[in-house]
């Protein structure tokens, strides 16, 4: 009897895969095309490399389009269920192959990013839309856990198949004849590019097909994973209580754990809807209340980071996903069905990838506006041309300019559009910006401010001095003939002109192994009647018996007059 049950199980599985392949025939064909373009490198001119890349992107989009059209035809009971998916898939492939091929043929370095972002966005949005379509009255509470199960089964099958190919190749290599490693690697990719999408599509439920949540998922998620999630929730509530007790926002990775808590609640809310355990159902129904203070603290922390450093790509993507999570939390609070959550996710992903508000261009626009606000207030930017000249900035303006300039200079890739100011920021070298803002030093206006920041921590002897200026210096013989000559200017007009050759040579003599701590005389010494250097850290390199680099970190202690 047991053997008959096992045979029936395997026969049903094989029949389902066969019917799934015939049901989603375009998926099989385009997955083979995807595998061919990704696994086999073209040994042809460069233009054919562009063709392979464009084929891979377009094939993925054709697969997603074919699945959505097939589900739509089945839901609407349309005739020619096989014809429409083929027509749409071929049309999507032709359109996007032509568009991506033209982009990749361009000489612009960053245009390969545009097909990547568009493809990822459309695939995620298309997958979410397909899930939205699959929901019906027969699988209202069991669809998502079944999709999770199917995803795990398909992934596990691909890993097992890939390991089997590797073991067989090793056996052939050891016992029969030599096998090229490149050929083995290409065979190992076959399950992931062909088997995975076809197995996943074959297990998608048909219209009005009744499904149930697997008992193993109730056991693993409801009895093992969910209690661990509640423990994480208790830790985060303790963190919020600590903030309320001390009335101070401590530093930490709260944002990641809060996002994980929100995603975890939505995951269990979607997968355990058929769990009849009373305490599980009550926690899923009212657990969103525990997330409100956690998300409030998270939003406050995000607001602090936005005011200090502006909007970045990672922060903007996190905010978009947070918006989806908050919408899901609202559905849970109102006891609504989660189907509309996937439609909202598809819309948010399309906004972040296929519109001018995408995750690359919109953060650059926001950083440009932050920089523009400072430049316009000092008449350095008129909307067309940038004027470089020294100005006196407040500490907040220095930090705002510094963070915006650094972001625009290190994230120069644009997707669809660019601001004029961002273009000019990238055109001006770093030395031009140093005229307005020294990117290595910050100005402290009063002695008390400097003392509170550094004096208590490092015991800087500030008594008798009127100003403390933070100093970072790096001198390299490749850019100057005398790296020990420090010429430094702060934004308030304070200047340091010091020839440190004798001091550097004495350090080399006293520390031949370049080890040991600085003595008091080496750490703090006057360089004029009104200026004294206090050093935290020094590094001197020599080459051919000569000093090649001098780098130091410390503070310049300044008196207003020699008498004081």
Coordinates of N, CA and C in Angstrom, one line a residue, residues 45 51 64 100 102 122 134 161 191 194 196 208 219 221 286 304 330 370 458 539:
X45 N 32.7 39.2 -32.9 CA 33.0 40.6 -32.6 C 32.2 41.1 -31.4
X51 N 24.5 41.6 -28.3 CA 23.3 40.9 -28.6 C 23.0 39.8 -27.5
X64 N 8.1 36.6 -18.0 CA 7.2 37.2 -17.1 C 5.9 37.6 -17.8
X100 N 17.2 47.4 -25.9 CA 18.4 47.2 -25.1 C 19.6 47.0 -26.0
X102 N 20.2 48.7 -28.8 CA 20.6 50.1 -29.1 C 21.2 50.8 -27.9
X122 N 10.8 45.6 -13.8 CA 9.6 45.0 -14.5 C 9.4 43.5 -14.1
X134 N -3.5 35.5 -9.4 CA -3.8 34.1 -9.0 C -4.7 34.0 -7.8
X161 N 20.1 19.0 -8.6 CA 20.5 18.7 -9.9 C 21.9 19.2 -10.3
X191 N 20.1 23.7 -14.7 CA 18.9 23.7 -13.8 C 18.4 25.0 -13.4
X194 N 16.8 26.8 -16.7 CA 15.7 26.1 -17.4 C 14.8 25.4 -16.5
X196 N 14.4 25.7 -13.1 CA 13.8 26.5 -12.1 C 12.5 27.2 -12.6
X208 N -9.6 28.6 -9.9 CA -10.6 27.9 -9.0 C -10.1 26.6 -8.5
X219 N 3.8 23.6 11.0 CA 4.7 23.2 12.0 C 5.9 24.0 12.1
X221 N 6.7 27.0 10.7 CA 6.6 28.5 10.8 C 5.8 28.8 12.1
X286 N -3.6 41.1 16.1 CA -3.3 42.4 16.9 C -1.8 42.7 17.0
X304 N 16.3 61.9 11.0 CA 17.6 62.4 11.5 C 18.7 62.2 10.4
X330 N -1.5 48.4 7.4 CA -2.8 49.0 7.4 C -3.9 48.0 7.0
X370 N 19.9 70.1 -2.1 CA 20.5 70.5 -0.8 C 21.8 71.4 -1.1
X458 N 40.0 63.4 24.8 CA 41.5 63.2 24.5 C 42.4 64.0 25.4
X539 N 52.3 59.6 10.8 CA 52.9 58.6 10.0 C 53.8 59.2 9.0

